[in-house]
Coordinates of C-alpha atoms and ligand atoms in Angstrom, one line a residue:
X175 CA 38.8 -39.2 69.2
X176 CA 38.2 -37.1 66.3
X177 CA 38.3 -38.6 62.3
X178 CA 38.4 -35.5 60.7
X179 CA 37.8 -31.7 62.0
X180 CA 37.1 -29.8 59.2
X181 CA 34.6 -32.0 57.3
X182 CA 30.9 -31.0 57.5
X183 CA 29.6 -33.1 60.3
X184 CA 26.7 -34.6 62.3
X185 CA 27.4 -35.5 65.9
X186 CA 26.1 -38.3 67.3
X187 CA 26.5 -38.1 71.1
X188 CA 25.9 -41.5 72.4
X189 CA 23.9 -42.6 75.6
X190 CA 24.9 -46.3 74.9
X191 CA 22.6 -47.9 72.4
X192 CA 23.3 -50.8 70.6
X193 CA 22.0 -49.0 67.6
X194 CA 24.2 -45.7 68.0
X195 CA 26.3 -47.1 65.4
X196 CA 23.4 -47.7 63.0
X197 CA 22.4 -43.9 63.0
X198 CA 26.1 -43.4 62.4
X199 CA 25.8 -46.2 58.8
X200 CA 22.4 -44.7 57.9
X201 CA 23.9 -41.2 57.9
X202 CA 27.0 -41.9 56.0
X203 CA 24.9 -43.5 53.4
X204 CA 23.1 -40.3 52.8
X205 CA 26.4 -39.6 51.9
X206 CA 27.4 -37.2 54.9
X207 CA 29.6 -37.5 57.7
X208 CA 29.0 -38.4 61.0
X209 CA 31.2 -39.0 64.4
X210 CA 30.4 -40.7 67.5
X211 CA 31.1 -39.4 70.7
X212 CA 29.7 -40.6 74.3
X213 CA 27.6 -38.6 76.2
X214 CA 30.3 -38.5 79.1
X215 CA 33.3 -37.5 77.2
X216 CA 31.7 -34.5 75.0
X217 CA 32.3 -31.2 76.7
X218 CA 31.2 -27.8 74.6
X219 CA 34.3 -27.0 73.3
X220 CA 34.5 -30.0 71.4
X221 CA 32.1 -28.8 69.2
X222 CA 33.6 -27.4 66.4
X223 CA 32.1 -24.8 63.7
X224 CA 32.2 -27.8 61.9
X225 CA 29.3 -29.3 63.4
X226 CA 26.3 -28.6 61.5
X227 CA 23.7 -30.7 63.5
X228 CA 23.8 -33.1 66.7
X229 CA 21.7 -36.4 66.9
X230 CA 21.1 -37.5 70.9
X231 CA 21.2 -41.4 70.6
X232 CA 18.9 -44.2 72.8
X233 CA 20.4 -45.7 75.7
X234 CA 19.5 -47.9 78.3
X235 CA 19.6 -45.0 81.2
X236 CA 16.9 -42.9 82.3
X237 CA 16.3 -39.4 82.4
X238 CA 17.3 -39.0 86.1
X239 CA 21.2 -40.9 85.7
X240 CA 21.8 -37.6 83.9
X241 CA 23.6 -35.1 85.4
X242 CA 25.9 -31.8 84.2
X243 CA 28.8 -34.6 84.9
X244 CA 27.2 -36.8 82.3
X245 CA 26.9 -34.3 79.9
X246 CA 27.0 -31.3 79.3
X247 CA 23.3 -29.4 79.4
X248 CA 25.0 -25.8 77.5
X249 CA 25.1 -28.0 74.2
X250 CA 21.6 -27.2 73.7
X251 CA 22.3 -23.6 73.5
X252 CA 24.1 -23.5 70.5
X253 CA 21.7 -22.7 68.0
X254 CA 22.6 -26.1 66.7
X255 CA 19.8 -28.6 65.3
X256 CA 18.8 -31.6 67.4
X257 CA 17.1 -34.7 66.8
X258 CA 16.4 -37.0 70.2
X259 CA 16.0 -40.3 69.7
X260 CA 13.8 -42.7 72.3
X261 CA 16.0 -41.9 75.1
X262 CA 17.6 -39.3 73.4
X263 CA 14.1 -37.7 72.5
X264 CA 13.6 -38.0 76.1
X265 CA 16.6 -36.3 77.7
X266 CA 15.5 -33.2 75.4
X267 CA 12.3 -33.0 76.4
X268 CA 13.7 -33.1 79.9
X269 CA 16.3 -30.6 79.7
X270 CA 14.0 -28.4 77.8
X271 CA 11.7 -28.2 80.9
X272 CA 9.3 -31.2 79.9
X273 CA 8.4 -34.3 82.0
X274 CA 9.2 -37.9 81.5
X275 CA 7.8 -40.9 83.4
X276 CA 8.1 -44.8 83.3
X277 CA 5.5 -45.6 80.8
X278 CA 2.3 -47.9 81.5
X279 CA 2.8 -49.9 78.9
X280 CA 6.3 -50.3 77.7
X281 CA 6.6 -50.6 73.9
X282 CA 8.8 -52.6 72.4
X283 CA 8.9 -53.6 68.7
X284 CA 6.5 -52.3 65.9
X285 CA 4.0 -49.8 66.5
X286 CA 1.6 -47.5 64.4
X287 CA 2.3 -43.7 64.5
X288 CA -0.4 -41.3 63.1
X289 CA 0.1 -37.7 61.8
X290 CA -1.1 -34.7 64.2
X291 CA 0.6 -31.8 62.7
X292 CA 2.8 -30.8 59.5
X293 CA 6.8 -30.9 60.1
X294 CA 10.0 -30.2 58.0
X295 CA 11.3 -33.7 59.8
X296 CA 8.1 -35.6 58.2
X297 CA 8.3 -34.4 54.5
X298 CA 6.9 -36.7 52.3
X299 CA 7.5 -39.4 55.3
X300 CA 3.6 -40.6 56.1
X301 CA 2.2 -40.7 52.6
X302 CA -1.7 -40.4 52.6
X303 CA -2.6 -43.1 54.9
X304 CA -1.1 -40.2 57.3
X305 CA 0.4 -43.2 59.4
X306 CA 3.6 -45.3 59.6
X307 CA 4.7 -48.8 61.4
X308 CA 7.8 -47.6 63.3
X309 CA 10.0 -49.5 65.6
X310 CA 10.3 -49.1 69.5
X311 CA 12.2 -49.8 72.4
X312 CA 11.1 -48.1 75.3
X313 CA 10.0 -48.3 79.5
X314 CA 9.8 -44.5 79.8
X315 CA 8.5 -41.7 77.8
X316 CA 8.0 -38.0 77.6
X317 CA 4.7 -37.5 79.8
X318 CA 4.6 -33.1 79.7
X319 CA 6.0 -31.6 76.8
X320 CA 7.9 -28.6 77.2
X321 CA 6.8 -25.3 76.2
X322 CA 6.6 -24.5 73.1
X323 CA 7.3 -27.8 71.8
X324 CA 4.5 -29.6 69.3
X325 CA 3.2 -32.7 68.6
X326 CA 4.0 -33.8 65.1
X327 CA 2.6 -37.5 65.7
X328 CA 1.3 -39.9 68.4
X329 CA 1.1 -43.8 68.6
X330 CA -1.7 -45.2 71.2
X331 CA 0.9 -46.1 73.9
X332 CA 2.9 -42.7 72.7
X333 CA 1.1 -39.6 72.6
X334 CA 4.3 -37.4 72.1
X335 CA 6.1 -40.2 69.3
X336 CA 7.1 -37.1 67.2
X337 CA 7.5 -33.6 68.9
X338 CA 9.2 -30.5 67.9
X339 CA 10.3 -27.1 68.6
X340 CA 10.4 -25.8 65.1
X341 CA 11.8 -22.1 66.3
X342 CA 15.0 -23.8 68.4
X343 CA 15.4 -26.6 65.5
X344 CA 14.7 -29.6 68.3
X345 CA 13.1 -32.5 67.2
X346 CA 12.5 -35.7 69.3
X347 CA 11.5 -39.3 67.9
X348 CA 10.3 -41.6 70.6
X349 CA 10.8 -45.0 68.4
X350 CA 14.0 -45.4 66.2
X351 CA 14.1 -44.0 62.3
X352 CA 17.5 -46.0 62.1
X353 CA 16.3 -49.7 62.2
X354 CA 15.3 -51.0 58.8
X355 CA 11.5 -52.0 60.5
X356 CA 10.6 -48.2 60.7
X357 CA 9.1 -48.1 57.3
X358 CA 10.3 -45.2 55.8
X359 CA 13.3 -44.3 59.0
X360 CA 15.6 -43.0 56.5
X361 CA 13.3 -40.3 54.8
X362 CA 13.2 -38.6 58.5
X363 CA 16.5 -39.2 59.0
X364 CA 17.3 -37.2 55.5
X365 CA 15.0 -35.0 56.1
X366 CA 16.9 -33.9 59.6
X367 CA 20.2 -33.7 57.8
X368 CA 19.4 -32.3 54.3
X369 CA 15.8 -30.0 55.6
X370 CA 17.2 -29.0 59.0
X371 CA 20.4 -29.1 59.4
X372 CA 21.0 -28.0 55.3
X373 CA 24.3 -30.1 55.2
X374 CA 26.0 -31.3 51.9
X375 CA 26.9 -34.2 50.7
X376 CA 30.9 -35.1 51.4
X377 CA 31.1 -38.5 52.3
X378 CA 31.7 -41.3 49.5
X379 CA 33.8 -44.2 48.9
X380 CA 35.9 -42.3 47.1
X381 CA 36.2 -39.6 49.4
X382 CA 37.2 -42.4 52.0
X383 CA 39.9 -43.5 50.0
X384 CA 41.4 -40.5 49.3
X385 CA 41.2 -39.6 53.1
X386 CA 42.5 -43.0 54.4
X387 CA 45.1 -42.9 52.5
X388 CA 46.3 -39.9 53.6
X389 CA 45.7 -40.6 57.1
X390 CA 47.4 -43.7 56.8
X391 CA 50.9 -42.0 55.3
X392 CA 50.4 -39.4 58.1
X393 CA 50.2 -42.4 60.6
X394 CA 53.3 -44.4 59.5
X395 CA 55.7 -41.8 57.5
X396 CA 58.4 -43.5 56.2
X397 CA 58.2 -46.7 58.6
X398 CA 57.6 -50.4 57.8
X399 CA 54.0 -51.7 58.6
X400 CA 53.2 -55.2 58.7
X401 CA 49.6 -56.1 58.0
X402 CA 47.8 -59.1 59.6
X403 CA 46.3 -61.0 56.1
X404 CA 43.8 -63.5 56.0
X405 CA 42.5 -62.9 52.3
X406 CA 39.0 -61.6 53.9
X407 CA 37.3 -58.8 53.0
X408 CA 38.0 -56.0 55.4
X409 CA 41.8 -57.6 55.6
X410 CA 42.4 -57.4 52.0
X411 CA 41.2 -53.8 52.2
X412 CA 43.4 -53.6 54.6
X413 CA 46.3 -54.9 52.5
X414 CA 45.5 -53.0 49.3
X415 CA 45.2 -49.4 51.0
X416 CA 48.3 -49.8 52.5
X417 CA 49.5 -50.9 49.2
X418 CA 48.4 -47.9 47.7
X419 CA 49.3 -45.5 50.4
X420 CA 53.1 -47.0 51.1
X421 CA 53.6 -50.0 48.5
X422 CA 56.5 -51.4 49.2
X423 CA 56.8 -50.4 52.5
X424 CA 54.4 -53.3 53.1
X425 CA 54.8 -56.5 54.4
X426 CA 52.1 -58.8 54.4
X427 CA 52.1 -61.8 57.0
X428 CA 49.6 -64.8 56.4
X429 CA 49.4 -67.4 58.9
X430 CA 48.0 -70.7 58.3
X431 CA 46.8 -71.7 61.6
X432 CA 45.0 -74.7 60.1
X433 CA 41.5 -73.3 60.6
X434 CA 41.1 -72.2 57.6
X435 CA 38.8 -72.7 54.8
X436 CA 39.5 -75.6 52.2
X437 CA 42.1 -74.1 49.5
X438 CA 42.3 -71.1 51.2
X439 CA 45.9 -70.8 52.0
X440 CA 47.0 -71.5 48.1
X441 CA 44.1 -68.7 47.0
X442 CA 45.5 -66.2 49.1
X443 CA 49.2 -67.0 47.7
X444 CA 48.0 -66.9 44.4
X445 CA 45.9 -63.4 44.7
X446 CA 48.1 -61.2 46.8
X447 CA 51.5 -62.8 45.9
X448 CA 51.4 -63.7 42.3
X449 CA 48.6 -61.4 41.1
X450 CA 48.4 -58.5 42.9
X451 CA 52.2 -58.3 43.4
X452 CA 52.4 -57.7 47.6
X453 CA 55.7 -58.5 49.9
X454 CA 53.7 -61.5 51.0
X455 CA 55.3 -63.7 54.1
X456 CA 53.5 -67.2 54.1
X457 CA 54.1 -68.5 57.8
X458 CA 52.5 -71.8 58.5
X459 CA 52.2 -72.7 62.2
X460 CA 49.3 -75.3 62.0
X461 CA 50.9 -77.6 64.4
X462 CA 51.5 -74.2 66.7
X463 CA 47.8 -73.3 66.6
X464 CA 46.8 -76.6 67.4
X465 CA 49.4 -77.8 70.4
X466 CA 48.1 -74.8 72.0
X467 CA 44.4 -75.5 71.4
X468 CA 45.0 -78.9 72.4
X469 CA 41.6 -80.4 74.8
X470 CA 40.8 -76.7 75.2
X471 CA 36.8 -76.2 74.8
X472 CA 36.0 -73.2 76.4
X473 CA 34.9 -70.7 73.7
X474 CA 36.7 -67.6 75.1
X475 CA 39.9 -69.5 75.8
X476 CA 40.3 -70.7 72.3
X477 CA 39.8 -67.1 71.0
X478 CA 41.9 -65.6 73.4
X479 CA 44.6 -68.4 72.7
X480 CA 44.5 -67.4 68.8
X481 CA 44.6 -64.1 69.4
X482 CA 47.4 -64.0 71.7
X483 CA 49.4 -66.6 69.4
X484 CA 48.6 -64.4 65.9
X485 CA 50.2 -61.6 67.8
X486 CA 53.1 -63.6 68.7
X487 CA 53.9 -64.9 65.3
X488 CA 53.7 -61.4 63.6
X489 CA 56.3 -59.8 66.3
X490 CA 58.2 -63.0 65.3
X491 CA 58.3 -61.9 62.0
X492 CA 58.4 -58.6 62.6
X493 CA 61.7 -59.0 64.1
X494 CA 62.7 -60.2 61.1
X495 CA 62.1 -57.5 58.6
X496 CA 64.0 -54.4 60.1
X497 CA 62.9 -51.2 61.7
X498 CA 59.0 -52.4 61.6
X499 CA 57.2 -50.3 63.8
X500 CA 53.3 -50.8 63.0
X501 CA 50.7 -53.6 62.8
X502 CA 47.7 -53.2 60.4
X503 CA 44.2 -54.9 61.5
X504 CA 41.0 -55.4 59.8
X505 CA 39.2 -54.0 62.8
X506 CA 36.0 -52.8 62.1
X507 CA 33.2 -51.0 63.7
X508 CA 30.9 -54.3 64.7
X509 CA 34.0 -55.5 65.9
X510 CA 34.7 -52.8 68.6
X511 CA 31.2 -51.5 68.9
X512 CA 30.8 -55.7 70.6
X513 CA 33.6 -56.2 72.5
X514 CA 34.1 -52.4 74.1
X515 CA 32.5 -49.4 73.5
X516 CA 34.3 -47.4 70.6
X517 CA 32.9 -44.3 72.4
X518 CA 33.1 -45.2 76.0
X519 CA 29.2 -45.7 76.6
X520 CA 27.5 -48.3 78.2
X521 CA 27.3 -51.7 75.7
X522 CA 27.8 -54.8 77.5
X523 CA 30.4 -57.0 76.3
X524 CA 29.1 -59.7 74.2
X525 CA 32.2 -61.5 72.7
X526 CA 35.9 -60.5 72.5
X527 CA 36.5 -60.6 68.7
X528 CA 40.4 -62.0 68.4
X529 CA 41.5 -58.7 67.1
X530 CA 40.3 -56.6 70.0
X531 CA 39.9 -58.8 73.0
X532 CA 42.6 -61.0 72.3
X533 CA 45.5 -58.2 72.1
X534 CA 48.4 -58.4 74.8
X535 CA 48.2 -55.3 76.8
X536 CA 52.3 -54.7 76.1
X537 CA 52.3 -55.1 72.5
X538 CA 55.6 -54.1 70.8
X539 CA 53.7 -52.5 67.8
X540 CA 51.4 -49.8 67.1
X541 CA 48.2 -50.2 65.3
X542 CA 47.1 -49.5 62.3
X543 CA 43.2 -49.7 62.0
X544 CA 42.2 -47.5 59.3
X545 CA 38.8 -49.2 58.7
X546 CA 38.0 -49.0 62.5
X547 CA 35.1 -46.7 61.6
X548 CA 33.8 -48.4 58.4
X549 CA 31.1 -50.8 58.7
X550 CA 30.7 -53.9 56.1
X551 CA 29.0 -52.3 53.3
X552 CA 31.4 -49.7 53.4
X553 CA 34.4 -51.4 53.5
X554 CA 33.5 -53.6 50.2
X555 CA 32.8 -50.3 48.8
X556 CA 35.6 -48.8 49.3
X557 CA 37.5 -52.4 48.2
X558 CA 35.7 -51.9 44.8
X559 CA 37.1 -48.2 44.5
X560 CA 40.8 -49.9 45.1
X561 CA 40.2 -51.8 41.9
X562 CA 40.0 -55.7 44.0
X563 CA 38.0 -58.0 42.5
X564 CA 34.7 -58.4 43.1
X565 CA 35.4 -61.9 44.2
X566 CA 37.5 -61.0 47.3
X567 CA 34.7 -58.2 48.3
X568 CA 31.8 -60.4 47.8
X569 CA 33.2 -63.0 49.8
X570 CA 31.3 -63.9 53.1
X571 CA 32.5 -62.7 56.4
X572 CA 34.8 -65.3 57.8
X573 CA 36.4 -65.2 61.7
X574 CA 39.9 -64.9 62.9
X575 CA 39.9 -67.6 65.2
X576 CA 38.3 -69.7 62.1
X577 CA 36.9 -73.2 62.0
X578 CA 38.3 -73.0 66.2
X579 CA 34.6 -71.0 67.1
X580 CA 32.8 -74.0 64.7
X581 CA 33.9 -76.9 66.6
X582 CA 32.1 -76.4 69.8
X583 CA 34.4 -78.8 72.2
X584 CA 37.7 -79.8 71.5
X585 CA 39.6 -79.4 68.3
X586 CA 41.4 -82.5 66.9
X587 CA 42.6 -83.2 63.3
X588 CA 40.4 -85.7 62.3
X589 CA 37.2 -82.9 63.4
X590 CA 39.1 -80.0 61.2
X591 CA 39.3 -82.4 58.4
X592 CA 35.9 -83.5 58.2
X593 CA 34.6 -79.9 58.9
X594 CA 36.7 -78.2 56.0
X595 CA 35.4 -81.0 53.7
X596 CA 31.7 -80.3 54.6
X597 CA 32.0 -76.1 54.5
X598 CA 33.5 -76.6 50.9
X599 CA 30.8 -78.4 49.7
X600 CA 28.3 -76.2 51.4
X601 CA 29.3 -73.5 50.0
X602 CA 30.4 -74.8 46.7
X603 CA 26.6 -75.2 46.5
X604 CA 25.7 -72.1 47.0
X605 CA 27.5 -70.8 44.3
X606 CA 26.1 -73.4 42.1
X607 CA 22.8 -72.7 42.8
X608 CA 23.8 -69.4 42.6
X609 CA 22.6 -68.4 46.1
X610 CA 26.4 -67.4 47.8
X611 CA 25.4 -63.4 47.2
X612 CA 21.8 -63.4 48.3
X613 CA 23.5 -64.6 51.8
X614 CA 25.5 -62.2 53.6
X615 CA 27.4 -65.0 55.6
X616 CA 27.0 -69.0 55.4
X617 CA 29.4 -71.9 56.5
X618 CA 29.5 -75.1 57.9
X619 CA 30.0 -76.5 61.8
X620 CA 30.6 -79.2 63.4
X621 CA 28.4 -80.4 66.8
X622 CA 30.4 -82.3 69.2
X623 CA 27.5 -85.4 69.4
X624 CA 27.7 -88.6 67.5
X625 CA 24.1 -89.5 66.4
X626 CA 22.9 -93.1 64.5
X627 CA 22.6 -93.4 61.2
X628 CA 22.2 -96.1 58.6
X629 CA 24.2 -96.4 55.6
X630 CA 23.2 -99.5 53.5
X631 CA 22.6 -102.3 56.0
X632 CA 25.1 -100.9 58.7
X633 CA 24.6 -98.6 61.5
X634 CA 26.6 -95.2 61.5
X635 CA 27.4 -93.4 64.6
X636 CA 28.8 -90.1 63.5
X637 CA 29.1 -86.1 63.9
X638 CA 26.2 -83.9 63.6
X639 CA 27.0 -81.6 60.6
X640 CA 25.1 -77.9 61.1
X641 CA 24.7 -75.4 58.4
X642 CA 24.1 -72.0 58.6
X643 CA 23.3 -69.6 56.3
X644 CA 22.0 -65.7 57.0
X645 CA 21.0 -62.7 55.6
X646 CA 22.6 -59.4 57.2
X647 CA 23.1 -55.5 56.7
X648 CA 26.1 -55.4 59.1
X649 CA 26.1 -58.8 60.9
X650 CA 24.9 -56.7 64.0
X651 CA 21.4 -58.5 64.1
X652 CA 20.6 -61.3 61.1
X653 CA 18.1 -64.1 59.9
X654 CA 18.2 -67.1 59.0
X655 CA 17.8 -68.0 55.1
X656 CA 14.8 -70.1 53.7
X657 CA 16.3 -72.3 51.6
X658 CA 13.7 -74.4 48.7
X659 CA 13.8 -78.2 50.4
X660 CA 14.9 -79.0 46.9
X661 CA 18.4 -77.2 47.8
X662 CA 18.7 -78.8 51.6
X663 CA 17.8 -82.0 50.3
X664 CA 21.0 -81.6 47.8
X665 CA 23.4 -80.0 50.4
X666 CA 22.4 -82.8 53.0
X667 CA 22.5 -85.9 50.8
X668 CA 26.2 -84.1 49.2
X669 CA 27.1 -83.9 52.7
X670 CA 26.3 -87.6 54.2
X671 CA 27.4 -88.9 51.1
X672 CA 30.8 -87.7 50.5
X673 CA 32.1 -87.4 54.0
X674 CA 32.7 -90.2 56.5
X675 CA 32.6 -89.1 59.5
X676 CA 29.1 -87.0 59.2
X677 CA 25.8 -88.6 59.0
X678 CA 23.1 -85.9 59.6
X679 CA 23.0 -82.5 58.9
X680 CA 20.6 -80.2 60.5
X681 CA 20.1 -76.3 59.4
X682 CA 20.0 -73.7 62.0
X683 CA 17.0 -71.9 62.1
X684 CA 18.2 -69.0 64.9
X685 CA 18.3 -65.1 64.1
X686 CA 20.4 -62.7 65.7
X687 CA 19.7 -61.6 68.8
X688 CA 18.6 -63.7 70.5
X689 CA 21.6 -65.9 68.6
X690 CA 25.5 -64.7 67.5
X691 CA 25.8 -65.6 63.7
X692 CA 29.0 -67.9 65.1
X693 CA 28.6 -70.8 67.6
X694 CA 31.4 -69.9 70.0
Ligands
XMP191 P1 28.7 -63.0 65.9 O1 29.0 -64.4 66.1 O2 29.3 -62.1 66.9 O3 29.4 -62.6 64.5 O4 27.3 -62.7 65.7 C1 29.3 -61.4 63.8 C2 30.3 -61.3 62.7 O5 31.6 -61.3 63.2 C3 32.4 -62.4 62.8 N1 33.2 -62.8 63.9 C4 34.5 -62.5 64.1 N2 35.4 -61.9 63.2 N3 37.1 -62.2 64.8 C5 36.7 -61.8 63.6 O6 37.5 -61.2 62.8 C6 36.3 -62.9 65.7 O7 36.7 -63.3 66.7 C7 34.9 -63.0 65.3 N4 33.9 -63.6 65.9 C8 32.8 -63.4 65.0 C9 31.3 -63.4 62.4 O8 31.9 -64.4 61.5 C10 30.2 -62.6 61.8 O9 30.5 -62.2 60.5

């Protein structure tokens, strides 16, 4: 699965980290490009003249599960640069001739490094102290060093943290410059790509416009695509590229499944139809959606159910328009990286995200997922360059399967009713307050536990309201957001006040991991 083969690259070769992908987002905002490829599928012919340096990724294997069947040992002699990281920094060291061993004390989270010895990859990275807090992840480490390799710094638990083999251009990091804890990651990260590797920059939003665009005429020619619209973010992007690449050759289907936001259903009408000028097809199947839902509570089954039932309306509608032959999706990195390995390493499933999971094996379209490699930020970038407005990019994240995975339990009117009221005022707050863009993603949910209250002189038994609001690079990990008590004190008394049927709210004080930003 290649994006582009002519492009100045850095290949990432994937052993199955959850933060593969963040090496890829770090490298593309230095404003080069990257591709992912697992450590299984890469064979040396793949590697094109192209390729100006490779980057061996963390994983949770070990040294020994590594075989020439796993990959492919004669990519180290191409004169190429490399840059192991944890597990990657130990499968070099191995295949190099070193010696790696489970550690005594395994490391995980922030650790001090201190400077041995002068490297191109450290330029202008420790700063006097000659020592930086660096984040790791590790059972096993690099215990021999192999010949003519160097020690460039050492942690106590770590001797070899930074190593290198200035003459072959190897370079092995034992804790992870990609994480936004390793004080100053990106500088080393630069430093491989710009010092080392002496690669140029060719990656902006604009330069992902222009080549999406292209791609995406290449894709359809002269066919009919219909594109799955929600009035998101990355489905607006969506809607717009294709706009721009094919205009009229568009069709954009919105389905009200009646799990949407407050409102939302007339502000997409009014953006895409009226303003922006788009075939738009308003389908409302509400009562659909929710005779299908109907005493399901299993969090999987209701996704799987949306999913499934999305698909269904937009080959109904398909059929209607004639000669369609492709389906555009919002589908974006997070979203694969979760549900199925993009690359075909080893991440466990954590959630199937409705537009991956939930997709009938015998579809009658074919997909068009042009922002499939994009993460977040990217994708409102590139939104920006395709002149939407900056309120449709800077809106918050919001689900396919919608207020469904914010209902834990079953989903009845009366509970959609009273949870739609609560998220609009929520968030109307925020925007008040002027807090919506400090918060990558915030919304309401509704508990499925009555709890007293007293109103007055009577006694209320009524839902428990939960709010959540985080801060986020990609969604991947997040935290919660300290709110003044002023603010909470606002948003709950708003809350309990205005809506019957809610008479506590509680604020959910959870990061990601060890919690998903959703509740289903
Ligand atoms: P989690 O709950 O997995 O959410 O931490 C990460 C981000 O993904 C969004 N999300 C979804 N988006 N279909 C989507 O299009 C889904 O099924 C889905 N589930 C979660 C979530 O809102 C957050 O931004």
């Amino acid at each position: 699965m290649s994006l582009d083969q002519n492009l100045d690259k850095i290949l990432i070769i994937d052993f199955g980290s959850q933060f593969t992908q963040l090496i890829a987002r770090r490298i593309r905002e230095l404003g080069i490009f990257c591709e992912i490829i697992s450590h299984k599928k890469i064979k040396i012919f793949d590697i094109s003249k192209s390729v100006k340096g490779i980057i061996l990724s963390g994983g949770p294997l070990n040294v020994d599960q590594i075989n020439k069947y796993s990959f492919d040992k004669k990519i180290l002699e191409l004169n190429l640069p490399v840059l192991g990281i944890c597990f990657g920094h130990q499968i070099l060291s191995k295949l190099s001739g070193g010696k790696v061993k489970q550690s005594k004390h395994r490391e995980f989270g922030l650790a001090n490094i201190h400077k041995k010895n002068n490297s191109l990859l450290t330029s202008n990275f420790f700063g006097t102290k000659k020592s930086k807090e660096v984040w790791m992840s590790h059972a096993d480490q690099v215990s021999k060093l192999p010949r003519n390799f160097k020690v460039i710094a050492s942690s106590t638990n770590s001797k070899f943290a930074i190593v290198e083999n200035s003459k072959k251009k190897f370079y092995g990091v034992q804790f992870h410059p990609e994480v936004t804890h390793t004080e100053n990651g990106k500088k080393l990260l630069s430093n491989f790509i710009f010092l080392i590797c002496k690669i140029k920059k060719n990656w902006s939003s604009k330069d992902q416009k222009i080549k999406l665009i292209n791609d995406v005429q290449h894709q359809v020619g002269t066919n009919k695509v219909i594109c799955a619209l929600s009035g998101g973010v990355d489905s607006s992007v969506v809607a717009q590229l294709l706009n721009k690449a094919i205009g009229k050759k568009l069709y954009c289907i919105f389905v009200n499944t009646g799990l949407l936001r407050k409102n939302e259903e007339t502000q997409v009408i009014k953006t895409f139809k009226k303003r922006l000028k788009m075939n738009l097809i308003y389908v409302n199947a509400e009562k659909e959606f929710l005779n299908k839902l109907k005493n399901v509570s299993d969090p999987e089954k209701k996704r799987k159910i949306i999913g499934n039932l999305f698909i269904k309306i937009f080959e109904r509608y398909s059929k209607k328009i004639k000669d369609v032959k492709f389906l555009a999706q919002g589908t974006l990195y997070p979203d694969l990286i979760e549900s199925k390995s993009v690359t075909g390493s080893q991440t466990s499933k954590i959630k199937s995200h409705h537009n991956v999971g939930g997709l009938p094996k015998k579809m009658n379209l074919k997909l068009v997922e042009p922002l499939k490699f994009l993460f977040k930020d990217e994708v409102r970038k590139l939104g920006l360059e395709l002149k939407l407005s900056k309120e449709i990019i800077s809106r918050h994240p919001f689900p396919g399967p919608g207020l469904a995975i914010r209902m834990p339990g079953i989903i009845t009117n009366e509970k959609i009713k009273i949870l739609k009221e609560a998220d609009y005022y929520f968030i109307q707050a925020l925007r008040d307050h002027g807090l919506y863009d400090k918060i990558w993603q915030a919304y309401a949910a509704l508990l499925p536990v009555k709890t007293v209250g007293v109103m007055g002189d009577n006694r209320t038994y009524e839902y428990l309201c939960l709010l959540r609001a985080i801060t986020s690079e990609d969604g991947m990990t997040a935290d919660f957001y300290e709110f003044k008590k002023s603010f909470m004190q606002i948003i709950s008394n708003k809350i309990v006040n205005s809506i019957r049927g809610i008479n506590r709210v509680v604020y959910d004080i959870t990061s990601k991991p060890p919690s998903t930003i959703e509740l289903e």
